[in-house]
mmCIF file of C-alpha atoms in Angstrom:
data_model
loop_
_atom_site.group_PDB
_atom_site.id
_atom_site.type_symbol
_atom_site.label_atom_id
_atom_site.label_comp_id
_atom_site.label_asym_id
_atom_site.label_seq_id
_atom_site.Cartn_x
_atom_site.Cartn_y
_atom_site.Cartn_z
ATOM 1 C CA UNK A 1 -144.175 101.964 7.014
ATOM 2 C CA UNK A 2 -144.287 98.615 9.035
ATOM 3 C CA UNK A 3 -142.355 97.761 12.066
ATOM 4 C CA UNK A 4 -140.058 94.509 11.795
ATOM 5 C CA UNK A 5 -143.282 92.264 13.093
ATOM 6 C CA UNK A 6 -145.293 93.625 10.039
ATOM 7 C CA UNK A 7 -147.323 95.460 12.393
ATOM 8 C CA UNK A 8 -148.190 98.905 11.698
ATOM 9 C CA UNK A 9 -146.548 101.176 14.134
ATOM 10 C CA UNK A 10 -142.815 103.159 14.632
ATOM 11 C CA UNK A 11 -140.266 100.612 13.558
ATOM 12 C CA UNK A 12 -138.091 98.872 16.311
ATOM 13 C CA UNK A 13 -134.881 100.586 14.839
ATOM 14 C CA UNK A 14 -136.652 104.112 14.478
ATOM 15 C CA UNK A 15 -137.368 103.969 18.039
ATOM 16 C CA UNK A 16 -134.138 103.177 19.188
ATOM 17 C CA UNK A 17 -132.242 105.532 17.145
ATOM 18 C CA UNK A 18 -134.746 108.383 18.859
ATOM 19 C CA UNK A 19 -134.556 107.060 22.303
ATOM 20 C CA UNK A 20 -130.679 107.258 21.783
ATOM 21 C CA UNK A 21 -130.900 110.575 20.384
ATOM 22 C CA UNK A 22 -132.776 111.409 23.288
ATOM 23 C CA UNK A 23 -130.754 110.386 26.319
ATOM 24 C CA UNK A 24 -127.577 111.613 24.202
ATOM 25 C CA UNK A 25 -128.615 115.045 24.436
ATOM 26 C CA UNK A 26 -129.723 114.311 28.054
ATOM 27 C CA UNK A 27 -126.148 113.353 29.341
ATOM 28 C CA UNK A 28 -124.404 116.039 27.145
ATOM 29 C CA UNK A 29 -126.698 118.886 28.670
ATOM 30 C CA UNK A 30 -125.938 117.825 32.565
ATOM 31 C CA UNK A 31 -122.354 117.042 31.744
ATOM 32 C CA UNK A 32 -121.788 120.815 30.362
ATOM 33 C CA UNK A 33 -124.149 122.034 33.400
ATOM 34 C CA UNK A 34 -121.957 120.085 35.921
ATOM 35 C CA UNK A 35 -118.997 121.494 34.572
ATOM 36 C CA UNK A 36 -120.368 125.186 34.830
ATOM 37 C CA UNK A 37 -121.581 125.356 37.924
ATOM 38 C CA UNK A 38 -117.761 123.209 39.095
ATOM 39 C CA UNK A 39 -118.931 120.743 40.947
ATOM 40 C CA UNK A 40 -115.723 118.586 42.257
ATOM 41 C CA UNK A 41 -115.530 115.114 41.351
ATOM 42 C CA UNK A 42 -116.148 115.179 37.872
ATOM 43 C CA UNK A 43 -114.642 111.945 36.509
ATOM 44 C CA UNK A 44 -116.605 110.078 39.558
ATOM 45 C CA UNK A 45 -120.084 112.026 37.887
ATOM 46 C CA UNK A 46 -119.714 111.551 34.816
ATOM 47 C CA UNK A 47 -119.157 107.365 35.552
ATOM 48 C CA UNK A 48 -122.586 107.826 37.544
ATOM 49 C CA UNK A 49 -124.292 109.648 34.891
ATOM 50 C CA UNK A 50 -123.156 107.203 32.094
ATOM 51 C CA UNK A 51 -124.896 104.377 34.014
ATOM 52 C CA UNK A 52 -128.166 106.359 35.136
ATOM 53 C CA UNK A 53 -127.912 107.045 31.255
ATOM 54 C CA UNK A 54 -128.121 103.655 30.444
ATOM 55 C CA UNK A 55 -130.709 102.852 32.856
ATOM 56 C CA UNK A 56 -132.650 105.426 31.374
ATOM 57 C CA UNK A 57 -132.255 104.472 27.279
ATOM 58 C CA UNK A 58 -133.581 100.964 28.818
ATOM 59 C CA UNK A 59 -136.800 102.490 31.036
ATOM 60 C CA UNK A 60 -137.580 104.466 27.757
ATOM 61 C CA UNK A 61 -137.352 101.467 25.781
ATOM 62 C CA UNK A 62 -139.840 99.427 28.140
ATOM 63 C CA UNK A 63 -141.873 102.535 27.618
ATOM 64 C CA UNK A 64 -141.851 102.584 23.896
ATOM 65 C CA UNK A 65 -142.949 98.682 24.433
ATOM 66 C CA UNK A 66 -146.073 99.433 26.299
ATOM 67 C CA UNK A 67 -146.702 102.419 23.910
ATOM 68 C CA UNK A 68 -146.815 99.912 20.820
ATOM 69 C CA UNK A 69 -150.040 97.383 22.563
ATOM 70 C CA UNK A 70 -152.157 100.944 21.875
ATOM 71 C CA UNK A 71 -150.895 101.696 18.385
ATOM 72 C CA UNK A 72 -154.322 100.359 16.866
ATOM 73 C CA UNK A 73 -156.300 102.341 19.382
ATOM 74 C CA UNK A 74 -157.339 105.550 18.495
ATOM 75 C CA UNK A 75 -155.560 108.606 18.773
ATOM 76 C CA UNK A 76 -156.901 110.297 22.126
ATOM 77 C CA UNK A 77 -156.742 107.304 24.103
ATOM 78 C CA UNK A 78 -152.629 107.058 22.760
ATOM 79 C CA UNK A 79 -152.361 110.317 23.869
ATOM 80 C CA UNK A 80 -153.777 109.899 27.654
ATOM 81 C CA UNK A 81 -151.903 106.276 27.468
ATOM 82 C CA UNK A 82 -148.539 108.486 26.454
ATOM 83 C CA UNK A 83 -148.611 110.975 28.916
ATOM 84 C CA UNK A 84 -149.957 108.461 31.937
ATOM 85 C CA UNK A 85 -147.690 105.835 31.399
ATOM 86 C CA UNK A 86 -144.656 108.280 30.893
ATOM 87 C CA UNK A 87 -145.028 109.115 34.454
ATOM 88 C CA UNK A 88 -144.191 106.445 36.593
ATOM 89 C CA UNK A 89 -141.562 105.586 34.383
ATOM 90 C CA UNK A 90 -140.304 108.918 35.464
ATOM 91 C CA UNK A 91 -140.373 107.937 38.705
ATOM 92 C CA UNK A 92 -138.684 104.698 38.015
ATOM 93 C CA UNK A 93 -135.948 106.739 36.806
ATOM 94 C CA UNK A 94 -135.801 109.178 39.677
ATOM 95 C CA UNK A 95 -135.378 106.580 41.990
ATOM 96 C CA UNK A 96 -132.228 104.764 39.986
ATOM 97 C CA UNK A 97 -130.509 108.347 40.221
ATOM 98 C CA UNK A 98 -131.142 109.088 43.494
ATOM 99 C CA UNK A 99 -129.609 105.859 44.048
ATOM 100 C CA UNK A 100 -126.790 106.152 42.017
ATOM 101 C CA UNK A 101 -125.512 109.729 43.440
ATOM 102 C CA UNK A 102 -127.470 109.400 46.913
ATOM 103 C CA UNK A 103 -127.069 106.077 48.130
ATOM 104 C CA UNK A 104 -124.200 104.088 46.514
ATOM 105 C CA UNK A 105 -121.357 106.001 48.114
ATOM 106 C CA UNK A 106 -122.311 109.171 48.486
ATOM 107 C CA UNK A 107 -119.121 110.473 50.388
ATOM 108 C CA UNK A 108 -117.302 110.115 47.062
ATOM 109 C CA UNK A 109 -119.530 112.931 45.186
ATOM 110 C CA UNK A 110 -119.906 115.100 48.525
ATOM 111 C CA UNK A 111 -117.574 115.191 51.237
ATOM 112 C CA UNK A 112 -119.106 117.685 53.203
ATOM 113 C CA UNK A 113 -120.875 117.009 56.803
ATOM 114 C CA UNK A 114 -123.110 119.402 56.564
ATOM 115 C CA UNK A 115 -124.698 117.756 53.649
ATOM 116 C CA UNK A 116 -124.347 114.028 54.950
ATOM 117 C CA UNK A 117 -126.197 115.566 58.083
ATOM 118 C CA UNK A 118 -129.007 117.058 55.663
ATOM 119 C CA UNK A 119 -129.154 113.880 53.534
ATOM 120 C CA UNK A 120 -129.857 112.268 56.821
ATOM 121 C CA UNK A 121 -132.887 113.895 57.547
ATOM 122 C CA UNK A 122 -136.451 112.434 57.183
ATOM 123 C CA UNK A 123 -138.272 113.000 54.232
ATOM 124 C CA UNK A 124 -135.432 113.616 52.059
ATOM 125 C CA UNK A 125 -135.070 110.856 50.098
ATOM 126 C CA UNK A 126 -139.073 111.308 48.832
ATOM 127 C CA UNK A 127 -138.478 115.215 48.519
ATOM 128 C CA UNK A 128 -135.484 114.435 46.277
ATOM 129 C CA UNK A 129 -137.148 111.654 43.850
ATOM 130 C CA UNK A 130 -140.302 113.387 43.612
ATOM 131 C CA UNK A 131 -138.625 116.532 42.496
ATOM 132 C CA UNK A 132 -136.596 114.784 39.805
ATOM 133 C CA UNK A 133 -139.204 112.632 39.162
ATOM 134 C CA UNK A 134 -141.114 115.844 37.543
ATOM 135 C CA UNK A 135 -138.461 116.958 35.749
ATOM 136 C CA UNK A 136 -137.752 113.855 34.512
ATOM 137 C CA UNK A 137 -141.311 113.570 33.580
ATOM 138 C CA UNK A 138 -141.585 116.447 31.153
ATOM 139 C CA UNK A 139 -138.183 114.801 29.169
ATOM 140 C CA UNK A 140 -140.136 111.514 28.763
ATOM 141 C CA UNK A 141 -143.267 112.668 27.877
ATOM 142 C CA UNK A 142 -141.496 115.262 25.078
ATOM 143 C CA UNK A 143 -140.082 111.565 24.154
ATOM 144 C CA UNK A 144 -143.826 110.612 24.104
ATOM 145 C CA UNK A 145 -144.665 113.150 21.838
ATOM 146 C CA UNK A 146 -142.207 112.189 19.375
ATOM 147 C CA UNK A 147 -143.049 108.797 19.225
ATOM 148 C CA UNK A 148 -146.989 109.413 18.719
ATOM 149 C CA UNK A 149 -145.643 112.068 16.126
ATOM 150 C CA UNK A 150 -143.383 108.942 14.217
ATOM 151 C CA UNK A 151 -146.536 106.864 14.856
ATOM 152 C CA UNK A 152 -148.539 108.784 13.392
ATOM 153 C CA UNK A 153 -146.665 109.398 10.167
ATOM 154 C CA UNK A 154 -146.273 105.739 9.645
ATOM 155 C CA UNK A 155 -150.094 105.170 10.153
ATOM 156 C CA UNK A 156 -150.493 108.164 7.841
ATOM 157 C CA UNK A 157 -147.744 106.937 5.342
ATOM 158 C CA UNK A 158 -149.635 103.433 5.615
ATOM 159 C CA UNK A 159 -152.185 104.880 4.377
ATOM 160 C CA UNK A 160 -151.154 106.308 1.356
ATOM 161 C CA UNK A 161 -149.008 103.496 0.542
ATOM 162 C CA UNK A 162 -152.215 101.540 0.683
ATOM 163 C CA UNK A 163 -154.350 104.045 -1.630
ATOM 164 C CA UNK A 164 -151.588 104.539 -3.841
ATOM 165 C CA UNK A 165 -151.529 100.409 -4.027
ATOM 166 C CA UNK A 166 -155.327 100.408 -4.875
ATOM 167 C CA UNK A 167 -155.484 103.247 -7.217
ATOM 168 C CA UNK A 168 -152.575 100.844 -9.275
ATOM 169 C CA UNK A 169 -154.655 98.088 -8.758
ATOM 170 C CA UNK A 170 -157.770 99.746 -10.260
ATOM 171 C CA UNK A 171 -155.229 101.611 -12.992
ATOM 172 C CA UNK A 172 -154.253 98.068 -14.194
ATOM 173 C CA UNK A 173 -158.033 96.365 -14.010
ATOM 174 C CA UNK A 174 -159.262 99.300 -16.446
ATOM 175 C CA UNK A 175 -156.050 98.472 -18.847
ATOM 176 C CA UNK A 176 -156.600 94.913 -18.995
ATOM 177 C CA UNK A 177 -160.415 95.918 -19.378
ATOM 178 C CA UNK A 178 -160.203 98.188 -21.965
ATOM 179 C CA UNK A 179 -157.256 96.306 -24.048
ATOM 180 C CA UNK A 180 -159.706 92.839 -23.817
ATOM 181 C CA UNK A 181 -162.345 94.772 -25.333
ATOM 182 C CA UNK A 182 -160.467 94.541 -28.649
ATOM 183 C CA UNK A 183 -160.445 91.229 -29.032
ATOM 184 C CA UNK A 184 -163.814 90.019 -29.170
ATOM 185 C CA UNK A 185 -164.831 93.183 -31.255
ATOM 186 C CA UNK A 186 -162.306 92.375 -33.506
ATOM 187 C CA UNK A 187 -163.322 88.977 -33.233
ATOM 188 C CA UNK A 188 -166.854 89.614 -34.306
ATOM 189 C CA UNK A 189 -166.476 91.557 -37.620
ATOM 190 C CA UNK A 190 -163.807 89.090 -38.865
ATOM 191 C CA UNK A 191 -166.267 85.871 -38.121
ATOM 192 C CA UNK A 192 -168.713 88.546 -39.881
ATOM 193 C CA UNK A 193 -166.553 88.563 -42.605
ATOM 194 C CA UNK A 194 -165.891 85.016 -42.996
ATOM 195 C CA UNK A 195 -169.279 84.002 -42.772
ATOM 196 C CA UNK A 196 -169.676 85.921 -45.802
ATOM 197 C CA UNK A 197 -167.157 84.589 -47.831
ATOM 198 C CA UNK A 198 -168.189 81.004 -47.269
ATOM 199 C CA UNK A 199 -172.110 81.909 -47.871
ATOM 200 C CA UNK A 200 -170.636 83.380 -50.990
ATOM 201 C CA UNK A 201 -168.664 80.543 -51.878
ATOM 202 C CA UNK A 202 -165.595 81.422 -51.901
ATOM 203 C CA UNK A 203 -163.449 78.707 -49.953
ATOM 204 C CA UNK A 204 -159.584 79.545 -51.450
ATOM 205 C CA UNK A 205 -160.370 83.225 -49.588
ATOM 206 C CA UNK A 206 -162.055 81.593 -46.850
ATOM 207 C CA UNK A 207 -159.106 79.559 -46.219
ATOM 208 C CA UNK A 208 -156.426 82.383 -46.333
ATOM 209 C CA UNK A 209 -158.521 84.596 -44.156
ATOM 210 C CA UNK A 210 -158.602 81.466 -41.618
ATOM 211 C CA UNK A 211 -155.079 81.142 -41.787
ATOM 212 C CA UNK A 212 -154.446 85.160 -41.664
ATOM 213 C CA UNK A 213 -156.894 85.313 -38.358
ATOM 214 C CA UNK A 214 -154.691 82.396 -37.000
ATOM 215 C CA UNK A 215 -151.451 84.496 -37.805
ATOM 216 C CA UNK A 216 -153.026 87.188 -35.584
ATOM 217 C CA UNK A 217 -154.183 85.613 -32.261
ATOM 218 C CA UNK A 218 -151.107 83.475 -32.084
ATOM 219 C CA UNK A 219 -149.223 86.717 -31.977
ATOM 220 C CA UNK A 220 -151.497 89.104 -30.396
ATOM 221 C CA UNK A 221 -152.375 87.116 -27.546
ATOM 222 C CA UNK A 222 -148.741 86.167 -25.972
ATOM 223 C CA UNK A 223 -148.643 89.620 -24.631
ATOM 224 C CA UNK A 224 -149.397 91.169 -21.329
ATOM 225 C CA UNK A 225 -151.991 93.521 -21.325
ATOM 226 C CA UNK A 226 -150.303 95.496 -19.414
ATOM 227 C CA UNK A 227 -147.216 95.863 -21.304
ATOM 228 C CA UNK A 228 -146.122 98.029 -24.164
ATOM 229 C CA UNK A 229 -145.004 96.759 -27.656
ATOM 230 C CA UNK A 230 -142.748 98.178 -29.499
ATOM 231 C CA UNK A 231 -144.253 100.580 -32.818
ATOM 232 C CA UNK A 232 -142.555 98.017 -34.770
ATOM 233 C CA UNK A 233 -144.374 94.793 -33.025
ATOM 234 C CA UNK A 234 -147.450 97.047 -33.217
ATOM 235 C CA UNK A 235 -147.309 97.639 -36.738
ATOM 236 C CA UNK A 236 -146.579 94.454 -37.986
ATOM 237 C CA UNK A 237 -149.957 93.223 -36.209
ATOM 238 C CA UNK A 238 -152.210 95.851 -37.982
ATOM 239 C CA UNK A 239 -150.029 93.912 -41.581
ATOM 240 C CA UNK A 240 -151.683 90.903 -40.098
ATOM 241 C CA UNK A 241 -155.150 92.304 -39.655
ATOM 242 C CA UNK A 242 -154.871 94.311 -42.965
ATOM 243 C CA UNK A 243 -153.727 91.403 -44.813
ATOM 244 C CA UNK A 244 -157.182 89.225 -43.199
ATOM 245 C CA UNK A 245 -159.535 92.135 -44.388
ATOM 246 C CA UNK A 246 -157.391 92.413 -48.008
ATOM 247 C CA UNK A 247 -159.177 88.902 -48.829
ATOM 248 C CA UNK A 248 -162.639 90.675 -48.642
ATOM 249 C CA UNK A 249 -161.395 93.592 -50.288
ATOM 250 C CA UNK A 250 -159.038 92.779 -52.629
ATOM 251 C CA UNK A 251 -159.366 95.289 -55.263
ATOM 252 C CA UNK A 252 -160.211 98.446 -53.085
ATOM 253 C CA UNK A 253 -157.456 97.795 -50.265
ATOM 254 C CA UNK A 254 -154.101 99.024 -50.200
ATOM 255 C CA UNK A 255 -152.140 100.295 -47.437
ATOM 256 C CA UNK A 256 -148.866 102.778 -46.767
ATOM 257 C CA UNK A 257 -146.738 102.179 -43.747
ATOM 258 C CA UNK A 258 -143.747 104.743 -43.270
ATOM 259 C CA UNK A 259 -142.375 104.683 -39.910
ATOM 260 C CA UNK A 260 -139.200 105.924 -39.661
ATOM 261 C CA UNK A 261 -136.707 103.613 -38.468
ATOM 262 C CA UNK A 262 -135.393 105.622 -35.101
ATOM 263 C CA UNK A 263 -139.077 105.447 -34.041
ATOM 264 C CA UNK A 264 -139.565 101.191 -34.539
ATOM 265 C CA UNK A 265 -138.865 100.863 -30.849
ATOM 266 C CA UNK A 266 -140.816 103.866 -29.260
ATOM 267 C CA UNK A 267 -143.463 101.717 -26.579
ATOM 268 C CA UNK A 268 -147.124 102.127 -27.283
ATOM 269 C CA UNK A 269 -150.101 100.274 -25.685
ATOM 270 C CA UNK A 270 -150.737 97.059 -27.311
ATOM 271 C CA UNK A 271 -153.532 96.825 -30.031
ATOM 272 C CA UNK A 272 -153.766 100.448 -29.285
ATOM 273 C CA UNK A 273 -154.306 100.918 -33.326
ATOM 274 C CA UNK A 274 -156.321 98.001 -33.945
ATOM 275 C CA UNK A 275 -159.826 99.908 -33.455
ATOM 276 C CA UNK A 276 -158.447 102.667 -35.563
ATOM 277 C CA UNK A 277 -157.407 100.648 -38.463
ATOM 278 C CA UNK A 278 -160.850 99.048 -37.905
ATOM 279 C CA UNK A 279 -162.733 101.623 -38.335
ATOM 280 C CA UNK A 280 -160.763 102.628 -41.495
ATOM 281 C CA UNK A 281 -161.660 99.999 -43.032
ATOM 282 C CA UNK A 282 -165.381 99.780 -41.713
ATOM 283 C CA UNK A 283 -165.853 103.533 -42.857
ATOM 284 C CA UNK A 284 -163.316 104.056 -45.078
ATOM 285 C CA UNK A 285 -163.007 100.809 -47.559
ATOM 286 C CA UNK A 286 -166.301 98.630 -47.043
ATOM 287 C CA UNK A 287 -168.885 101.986 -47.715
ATOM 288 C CA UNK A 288 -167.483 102.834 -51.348
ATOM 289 C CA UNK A 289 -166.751 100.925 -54.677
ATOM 290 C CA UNK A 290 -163.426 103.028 -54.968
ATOM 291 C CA UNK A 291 -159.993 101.680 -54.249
ATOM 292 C CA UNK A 292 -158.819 103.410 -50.545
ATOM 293 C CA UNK A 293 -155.477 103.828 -48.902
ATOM 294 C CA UNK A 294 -155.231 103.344 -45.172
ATOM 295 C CA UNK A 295 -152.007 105.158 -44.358
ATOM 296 C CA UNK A 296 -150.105 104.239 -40.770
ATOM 297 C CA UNK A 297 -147.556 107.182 -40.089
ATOM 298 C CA UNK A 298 -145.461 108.208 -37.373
ATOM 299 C CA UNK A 299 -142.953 111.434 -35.652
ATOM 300 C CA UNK A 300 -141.497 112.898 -33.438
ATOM 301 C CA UNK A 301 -141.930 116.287 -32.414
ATOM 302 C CA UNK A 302 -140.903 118.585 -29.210
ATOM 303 C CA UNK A 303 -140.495 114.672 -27.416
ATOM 304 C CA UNK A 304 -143.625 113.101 -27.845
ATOM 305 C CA UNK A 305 -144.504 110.149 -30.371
ATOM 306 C CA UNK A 306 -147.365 111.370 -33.019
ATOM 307 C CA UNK A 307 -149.105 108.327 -34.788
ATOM 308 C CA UNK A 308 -151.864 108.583 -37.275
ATOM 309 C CA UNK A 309 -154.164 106.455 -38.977
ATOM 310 C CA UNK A 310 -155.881 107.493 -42.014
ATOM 311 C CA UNK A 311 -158.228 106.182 -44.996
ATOM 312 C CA UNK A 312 -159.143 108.347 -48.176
ATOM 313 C CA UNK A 313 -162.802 107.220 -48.423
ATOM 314 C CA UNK A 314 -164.877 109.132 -49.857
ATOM 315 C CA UNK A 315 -167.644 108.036 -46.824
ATOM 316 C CA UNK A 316 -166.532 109.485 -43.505
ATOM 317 C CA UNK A 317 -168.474 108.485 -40.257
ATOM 318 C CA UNK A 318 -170.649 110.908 -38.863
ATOM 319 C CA UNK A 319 -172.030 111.677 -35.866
ATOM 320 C CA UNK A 320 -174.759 108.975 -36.100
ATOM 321 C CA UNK A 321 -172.332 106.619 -36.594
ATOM 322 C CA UNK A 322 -171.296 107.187 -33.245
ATOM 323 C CA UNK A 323 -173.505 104.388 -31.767
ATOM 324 C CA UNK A 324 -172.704 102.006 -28.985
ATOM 325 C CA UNK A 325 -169.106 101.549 -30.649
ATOM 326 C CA UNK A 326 -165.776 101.048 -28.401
ATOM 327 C CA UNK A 327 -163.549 102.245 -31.301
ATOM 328 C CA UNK A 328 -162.291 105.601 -30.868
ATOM 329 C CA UNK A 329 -163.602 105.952 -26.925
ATOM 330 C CA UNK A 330 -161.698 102.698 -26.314
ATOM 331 C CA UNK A 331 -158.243 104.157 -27.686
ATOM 332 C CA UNK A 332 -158.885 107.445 -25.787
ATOM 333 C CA UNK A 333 -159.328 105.855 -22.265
ATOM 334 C CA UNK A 334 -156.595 103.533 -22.403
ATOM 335 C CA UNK A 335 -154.433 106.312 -23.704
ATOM 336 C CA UNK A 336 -155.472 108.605 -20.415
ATOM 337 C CA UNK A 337 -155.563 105.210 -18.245
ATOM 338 C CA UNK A 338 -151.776 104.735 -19.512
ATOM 339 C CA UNK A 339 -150.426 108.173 -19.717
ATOM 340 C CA UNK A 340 -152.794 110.695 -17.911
ATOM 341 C CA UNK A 341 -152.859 114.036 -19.735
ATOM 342 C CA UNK A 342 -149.730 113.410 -21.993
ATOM 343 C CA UNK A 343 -151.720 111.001 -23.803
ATOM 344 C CA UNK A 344 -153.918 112.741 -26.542
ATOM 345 C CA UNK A 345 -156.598 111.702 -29.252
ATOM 346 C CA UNK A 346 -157.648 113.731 -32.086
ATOM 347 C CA UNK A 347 -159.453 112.899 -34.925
ATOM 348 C CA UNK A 348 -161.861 114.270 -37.520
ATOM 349 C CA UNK A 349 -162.762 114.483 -41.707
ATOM 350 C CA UNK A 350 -159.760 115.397 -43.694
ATOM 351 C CA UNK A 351 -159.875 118.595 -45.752
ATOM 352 C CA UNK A 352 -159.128 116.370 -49.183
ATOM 353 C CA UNK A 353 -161.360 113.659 -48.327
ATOM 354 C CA UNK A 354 -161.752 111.036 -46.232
ATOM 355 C CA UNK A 355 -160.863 110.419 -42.319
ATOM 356 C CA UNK A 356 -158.004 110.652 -40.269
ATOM 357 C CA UNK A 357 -157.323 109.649 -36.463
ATOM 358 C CA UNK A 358 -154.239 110.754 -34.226
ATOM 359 C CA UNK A 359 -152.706 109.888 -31.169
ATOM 360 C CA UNK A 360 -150.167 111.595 -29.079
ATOM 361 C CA UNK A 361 -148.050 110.202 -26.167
ATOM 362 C CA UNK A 362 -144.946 110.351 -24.509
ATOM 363 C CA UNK A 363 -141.558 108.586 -26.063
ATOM 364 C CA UNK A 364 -140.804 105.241 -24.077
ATOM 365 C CA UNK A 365 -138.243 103.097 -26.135
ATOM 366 C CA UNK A 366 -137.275 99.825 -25.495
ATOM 367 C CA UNK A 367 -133.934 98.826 -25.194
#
């Protein structure tokens, strides 16, 4: 919370509205006490107390002014400025009622003698301010404490407004970090692959892979990395990458899509299946002679969006094909960096053969 100058502090408005508050409750309690104990002349007070009233909402609100120079100080010496400075604005506002009632035609409000004859004496005046002046003191500095509570529950709400502002910050630098990871990996095996294909001669293959790689960036790198993609967007990327590594492996390669069509515009992470489908076809198609299936499914069960990748290679990784790899940890992290503990990656050998990787998160269409 900021006040209107952008300082940090109690607002402008938020003061008012409690220094208001305040003196409202101030002229309501002597009004109802005036009227108890009968004094005469009520219409006559209560004009009086509406202006001492006023007077007072505008002392308070040179108060709150000096208050707001020590808002950056800390919090002891706002508490000894609070309760000094609320005194001699007490005062201040002793002496404008004893002025009011005492001084400006006093023989309205009390007809008596005997009281014009006490009012008269020495050392009344003083005796009469000082003792309101106390009073008075204790309702400004509960005013005091109000304000350095509202002060500091804006510094405090500052504060978290900030860390909450940083944590987002370092949320979204780990996204982008983790989803540019993808591209230069993927980047690497495919200039891998094509290196291979023109050593071995093979330029028509060459060529299409070329063209299929161009297909990909061109569409893969208008996004935000910070955005979602649709399944269907998603999918139709991985066709693109599968149809670039169907050139190298053109008789062992085929691939089964089925996404069901009430599930094409569920959000996911972009990319977020490229390392899978990479390491499908690293593990799963380039290790045997025999043709493999990489599968791309999707659900939906109990509200939550279940994707899975899987190959039927008769070469699974293993654990010492772990290595330095930013596959499978890559997916997980941006899947907890996204969606915290709703977003889930499981993956292992299949009982009939082969490998297969899922991934569970919440379901965030797109209109």
């Amino acid at each position: 919370m900021k006040n209107e100058d952008g300082e940090p502090g109690v607002p402008p408005t938020v003061a008012l509205y409690s220094i208001l508050g305040f003196w409202f409750f101030y002229a309501v309690l002597v009004t109802l006490r005036a009227s108890v104990m009968g004094f005469e002349a009520q219409g006559t007070m209560a004009a009086r107390r509406a202006v001492v009233t006023v007077i007072g909402i505008v002392v308070t609100w040179v108060l709150y002014l000096c208050l707001r120079r020590f808002d950056r100080q800390p919090l002891a010496t706002r508490i000894i400025a609070a309760f000094t400075l609320a005194a001699p604005f007490a005062l201040a506002t002793a002496a404008a009622n004893f002025y009011v009632f005492n001084i400006y035609d006093p023989a309205s409000l009390f007809p008596d003698s005997d009281y014009q004859k006490y009012a008269s004496e020495q050392g009344f005046a003083l005796m009469q301010i000082v003792e309101d002046a106390i009073s008075r003191y204790f309702f400004l500095a509960a005013w005091a404490g109000l304000y350095l509570a509202l002060s500091y529950a804006s510094e405090a709400h500052r504060v978290e407004r900030r860390a909450d502002r940083l944590e987002r910050a370092a949320q979204q630098a780990e996204l982008r970090s983790l989803r540019y990871q993808v591209n230069p990996h993927f980047l690497f095996n495919t200039l891998n692959s094509l290196s291979s294909l023109v050593m071995k001669d093979r330029r028509d293959e060459a060529e299409q892979m070329i063209l299929s790689l161009s297909n990909f960036y061109r569409t893969s790198l208008t996004g935000d990395p910070l955005e979602d993609v649709s399944l269907e967007e998603e999918v139709h990327l991985q066709k693109l990458y599968l149809d670039i590594e169907a050139v190298r492996f053109p008789d062992r390669l085929s691939t089964s899509i089925r996404i069901p069509d009430r599930l094409l515009n569920a959000c996911v992470p972009g990319l977020i299946l490229q390392p899978l489908v990479e390491n499908a076809i690293k593990y799963g198609v380039s290790r045997t002679s025999s043709p493999v299936t990489i599968a791309i499914e999707a659900r939906e069960e109990e509200g939550m969006l279940h994707i899975s990748v899987t190959d039927n290679g008769d070469k699974p990784p293993r654990e010492a094909d772990a290595g330095s790899g930013i596959g499978l940890a890559n997916v997980r992290d941006r899947l907890t960096a996204r969606f915290g503990e709703q977003g889930r990656l499981d993956y292992g050998p299949r009982p009939g053969g082969g490998f297969a990787v899922g991934l569970t998160l919440p379901i965030i269409r797109r209109s």
